[in-house]
Amino acid sequence: MSTASQHPHIRRIGVMGGTFDPIHYGHLVAAEEAYFSLGLAEVLFVPTGTPPHKDRGQVSAAEDRYTMTLLATVDNPHFKISRLEIDREGTSHTVDTLREMRHWYAPGSVVFYFITGLDAVLDILNWKEPEEIAAFSKIVAVSRPGYNPHRLEDLPSTIRRSVIPLEIPLLAISSTEIRRRVNLGRSIRYLAPWPVEHYIYKKALYHRKDGW
Ligand code: ATP
Ligand code: MG
């Protein structure tokens, strides 16, 4: 069993990283399921600043992504947001974020649960210092349509031993698909919370001439 369950005074902090361009129900259900299934004290949403894996020119302004994350999480008392990555200069790497967040708490008082979709976990060897990420946190691998959880067994044991697979209601929603729909003038109703939808239209996000 994990350290936190042996020591009930150790708080389990969920960390939900993402570009959130825009945030949608796939992200929110992942965070909510992790919160209840793993007995987390809270889930901290951390919108990325400059995402290392994405073309910078195609990512919306950090403030817009932060605002949409705020609009989507404001009604949930156990969801919080951190500006850590968007206020940091340069490229955002999960390992640096977790390393910095460790200093916010008294040594040994928290365990981080980094919540991420199967697609992202299966790509973790391409991230900066994946072994360190696994050392700093539990990695909660939530199910996502199209990704086979058996592939987690292919990960090196140094990483695999920190991974907690978690089945959640499967939602075939992605930010890419939402951007594409907005660009084509198609409905995104019921894919993301309505305040996010309204914000997208108000700020005229995702209207690229060359498409998405
Ligand atoms: P994009 O299409 O731009 O890559 P995305 O929908 O994958 O966007 P991200 O911001 O890249 O969203 O994802 C943040 C985290 O949320 C990742 O760990 C990703 O795997 C997870 N995630 C995103 N959508 C879902 C979903 N529908 N179900 C489960 N996990 C998801
Ligand atoms: Mg993604």
mmCIF file of N, CA and C in Angstrom, residues 179-187 201 207:
data_model
loop_
_atom_site.group_PDB
_atom_site.id
_atom_site.type_symbol
_atom_site.label_atom_id
_atom_site.label_comp_id
_atom_site.label_asym_id
_atom_site.label_seq_id
_atom_site.Cartn_x
_atom_site.Cartn_y
_atom_site.Cartn_z
ATOM 1 N N ARG A 179 -11.538 22.402 -31.030
ATOM 2 C CA ARG A 179 -11.018 23.507 -31.856
ATOM 3 C C ARG A 179 -11.470 23.344 -33.307
ATOM 4 N N ARG A 180 -11.413 22.102 -33.782
ATOM 5 C CA ARG A 180 -11.798 21.810 -35.161
ATOM 6 C C ARG A 180 -13.272 22.144 -35.388
ATOM 7 N N ARG A 181 -14.104 21.756 -34.427
ATOM 8 C CA ARG A 181 -15.537 22.029 -34.558
ATOM 9 C C ARG A 181 -15.822 23.531 -34.563
ATOM 10 N N VAL A 182 -15.185 24.263 -33.659
ATOM 11 C CA VAL A 182 -15.408 25.713 -33.618
ATOM 12 C C VAL A 182 -15.010 26.326 -34.957
ATOM 13 N N ASN A 183 -13.870 25.864 -35.445
ATOM 14 C CA ASN A 183 -13.368 26.376 -36.719
ATOM 15 C C ASN A 183 -14.345 26.112 -37.869
ATOM 16 N N LEU A 184 -15.040 24.996 -37.782
ATOM 17 C CA LEU A 184 -15.989 24.626 -38.840
ATOM 18 C C LEU A 184 -17.395 25.153 -38.572
ATOM 19 N N GLY A 185 -17.579 25.836 -37.422
ATOM 20 C CA GLY A 185 -18.904 26.363 -37.077
ATOM 21 C C GLY A 185 -19.854 25.292 -36.558
ATOM 22 N N ARG A 186 -19.297 24.159 -36.099
ATOM 23 C CA ARG A 186 -20.157 23.096 -35.571
ATOM 24 C C ARG A 186 -20.327 23.237 -34.057
ATOM 25 N N SER A 187 -21.359 22.620 -33.529
ATOM 26 C CA SER A 187 -21.668 22.747 -32.097
ATOM 27 C C SER A 187 -20.620 22.062 -31.222
ATOM 28 N N TYR A 201 -16.486 31.756 -27.778
ATOM 29 C CA TYR A 201 -17.150 32.602 -28.780
ATOM 30 C C TYR A 201 -16.873 34.090 -28.526
ATOM 31 N N HIS A 207 -10.538 30.341 -34.598
ATOM 32 C CA HIS A 207 -10.962 30.626 -35.972
ATOM 33 C C HIS A 207 -9.720 30.842 -36.820
#
